[in-house]
Structure formats: structure tokens, C-alpha cells
Amino acid sequence: TVTYRAVASHAAAEAKRAEMRMVVATATAAYFDMDLEDSGLSRQAFQNAWIGYYNLKKRGLLKKTNVLTICDFSQSSSNQRMYVIDVRNHRVLYRTYVAHGINSGNEYANSFSNKMESCKSSLGFYITSGTYTGVNGYSLRINGVDKGFNDNARKRAIVIHGANYVSMRVVHKYGMMGTTFGCPAIPTEMTTQIIPVVKNGSCFF
């Protein structure tokens, strides 16, 4: 005999699988709508970002649900590998350069850490917080939500900030981007454009 609990459990599992198929289908449609394949952002990376965004949204952890930011550290730092995406309208709002931690690698980031003073980037999902003006100018605090991977971000003072060593000029001169103490730094001139769009509760992957 099949118990009611077993039937309910099977139905719940099937509903979850159907939900995930829907999320993946939506991610696939968005990926091709925005022609992201030609930008160097892999379909798998985008799908992972979209699923994580969906789960954070479903849990009610995002205050700002209309935007998703992806830093694709599998790409060379000489590429514009940070994407700010309008998830409702399937549009890339901004695409720009982003630096990784000095101990994560040179042109490519291949080593990551959640440890204090590691000077490495941390992988995973973050939720953006408030802004402040510090030694690197207009900056944005981010909170890591993946335990063991990036949940020390606030303690490590990992923030989004501008840097003059993150620019096309630097790439042309040195062939790769400058590096940070672990922060995802962007071109200084982009901070006043991107930070207001993504601050206060959006998903950053």
C-alpha cells in the first residue's frame, strides 16, 4: 500500500522538479534574448545565476528583484565580464570590467577564499546593501549568503568600489586588469551609474 505521506511527498517532489524546469526554461529564454553567448558568458554560468536569484527571491531575501548582477570570473580580466541585467525585460543594463583579488590570480581568477586577509575573491551569492563614501570613493557594501564561501564578506570589508586600475587603458597597457584585496572593483566612472541601480537588496553573483 502507498501511504498518504508518500503520495504527498512524491507530489511535492514532482512539483519542485516542474518549478525548476520552468526556471531553467526562463533562464534559457533570457540568455538568448540578450545574446549573451557572444559576450563570453556561458549558458551554464547564467543559468546558475538565474536559479540562485530565483531562490533568494522566493525566500523573500531580495528587496530589489528587478535586477541581477553577474561577475563571470571564468573570463579573462581583460574582458568586460560584469553584467547588470534587467530580469523583467531581459536587457543588459550595463556590461563593464571588474577586478578580482590579487591572490586569486593574474589575468584569470583561479583561487578563491572566504578567509580574513586572504586578498582573494569569494565565490557565491551576495545581497547588496547600503552605500558609503570611503577611501575608494562611492562604494557599495555586499553581504555574502553562502556559508563557508563568502559569509565573511562584511568582516573582510569586501565591497563594490571604483578603481583607476580598472579600465580599458590598463588593459591596453598591461594586457590584463589591476587586482584588489578581494573586492570586485569596477571602473571609477561606472560607480555612479551602476551602484544606484543595484544597491539596497539586489542579487549579486
PDB file of C-alpha atoms in Angstrom, residues 71-78 81 98-113 119-123 176 179:
ATOM      1  CA  CYS A  71      30.621  38.686 -12.326  1.00  0.00           C
ATOM      2  CA  ASP A  72      31.980  35.900 -14.508  1.00  0.00           C
ATOM      3  CA  PHE A  73      35.433  35.261 -13.073  1.00  0.00           C
ATOM      4  CA  SER A  74      35.989  32.374 -15.506  1.00  0.00           C
ATOM      5  CA  GLN A  75      36.676  35.051 -18.132  1.00  0.00           C
ATOM      6  CA  SER A  76      39.915  36.990 -18.556  1.00  0.00           C
ATOM      7  CA  SER A  77      40.107  40.217 -16.572  1.00  0.00           C
ATOM      8  CA  SER A  78      40.679  41.953 -19.913  1.00  0.00           C
ATOM      9  CA  ARG A  81      32.871  40.312 -17.501  1.00  0.00           C
ATOM     10  CA  VAL A  98      35.614  44.062 -12.882  1.00  0.00           C
ATOM     11  CA  ALA A  99      38.799  43.232 -10.977  1.00  0.00           C
ATOM     12  CA  HIS A 100      39.458  40.204  -8.778  1.00  0.00           C
ATOM     13  CA  GLY A 101      41.644  39.703  -5.706  1.00  0.00           C
ATOM     14  CA  ILE A 102      45.413  39.892  -6.077  1.00  0.00           C
ATOM     15  CA  ASN A 103      45.906  36.387  -4.633  1.00  0.00           C
ATOM     16  CA  SER A 104      43.185  34.905  -6.819  1.00  0.00           C
ATOM     17  CA  GLY A 105      45.353  35.089  -9.931  1.00  0.00           C
ATOM     18  CA  ASN A 106      46.723  37.452 -12.538  1.00  0.00           C
ATOM     19  CA  GLU A 107      44.750  37.603 -15.775  1.00  0.00           C
ATOM     20  CA  TYR A 108      42.400  34.838 -14.650  1.00  0.00           C
ATOM     21  CA  ALA A 109      40.958  34.235 -11.188  1.00  0.00           C
ATOM     22  CA  ASN A 110      41.590  30.609 -10.253  1.00  0.00           C
ATOM     23  CA  SER A 111      41.886  30.628  -6.458  1.00  0.00           C
ATOM     24  CA  PHE A 112      39.200  31.815  -4.052  1.00  0.00           C
ATOM     25  CA  SER A 113      38.836  32.197  -0.313  1.00  0.00           C
ATOM     26  CA  CYS A 119      43.312  39.028  -0.521  1.00  0.00           C
ATOM     27  CA  LYS A 120      41.267  36.621  -2.643  1.00  0.00           C
ATOM     28  CA  SER A 121      37.870  36.928  -4.241  1.00  0.00           C
ATOM     29  CA  SER A 122      34.997  34.869  -2.816  1.00  0.00           C
ATOM     30  CA  LEU A 123      32.549  32.972  -4.986  1.00  0.00           C
ATOM     31  CA  MET A 176      45.094  42.496 -18.055  1.00  0.00           C
ATOM     32  CA  THR A 179      43.850  43.493  -8.852  1.00  0.00           C
TER      33      THR A 179
END
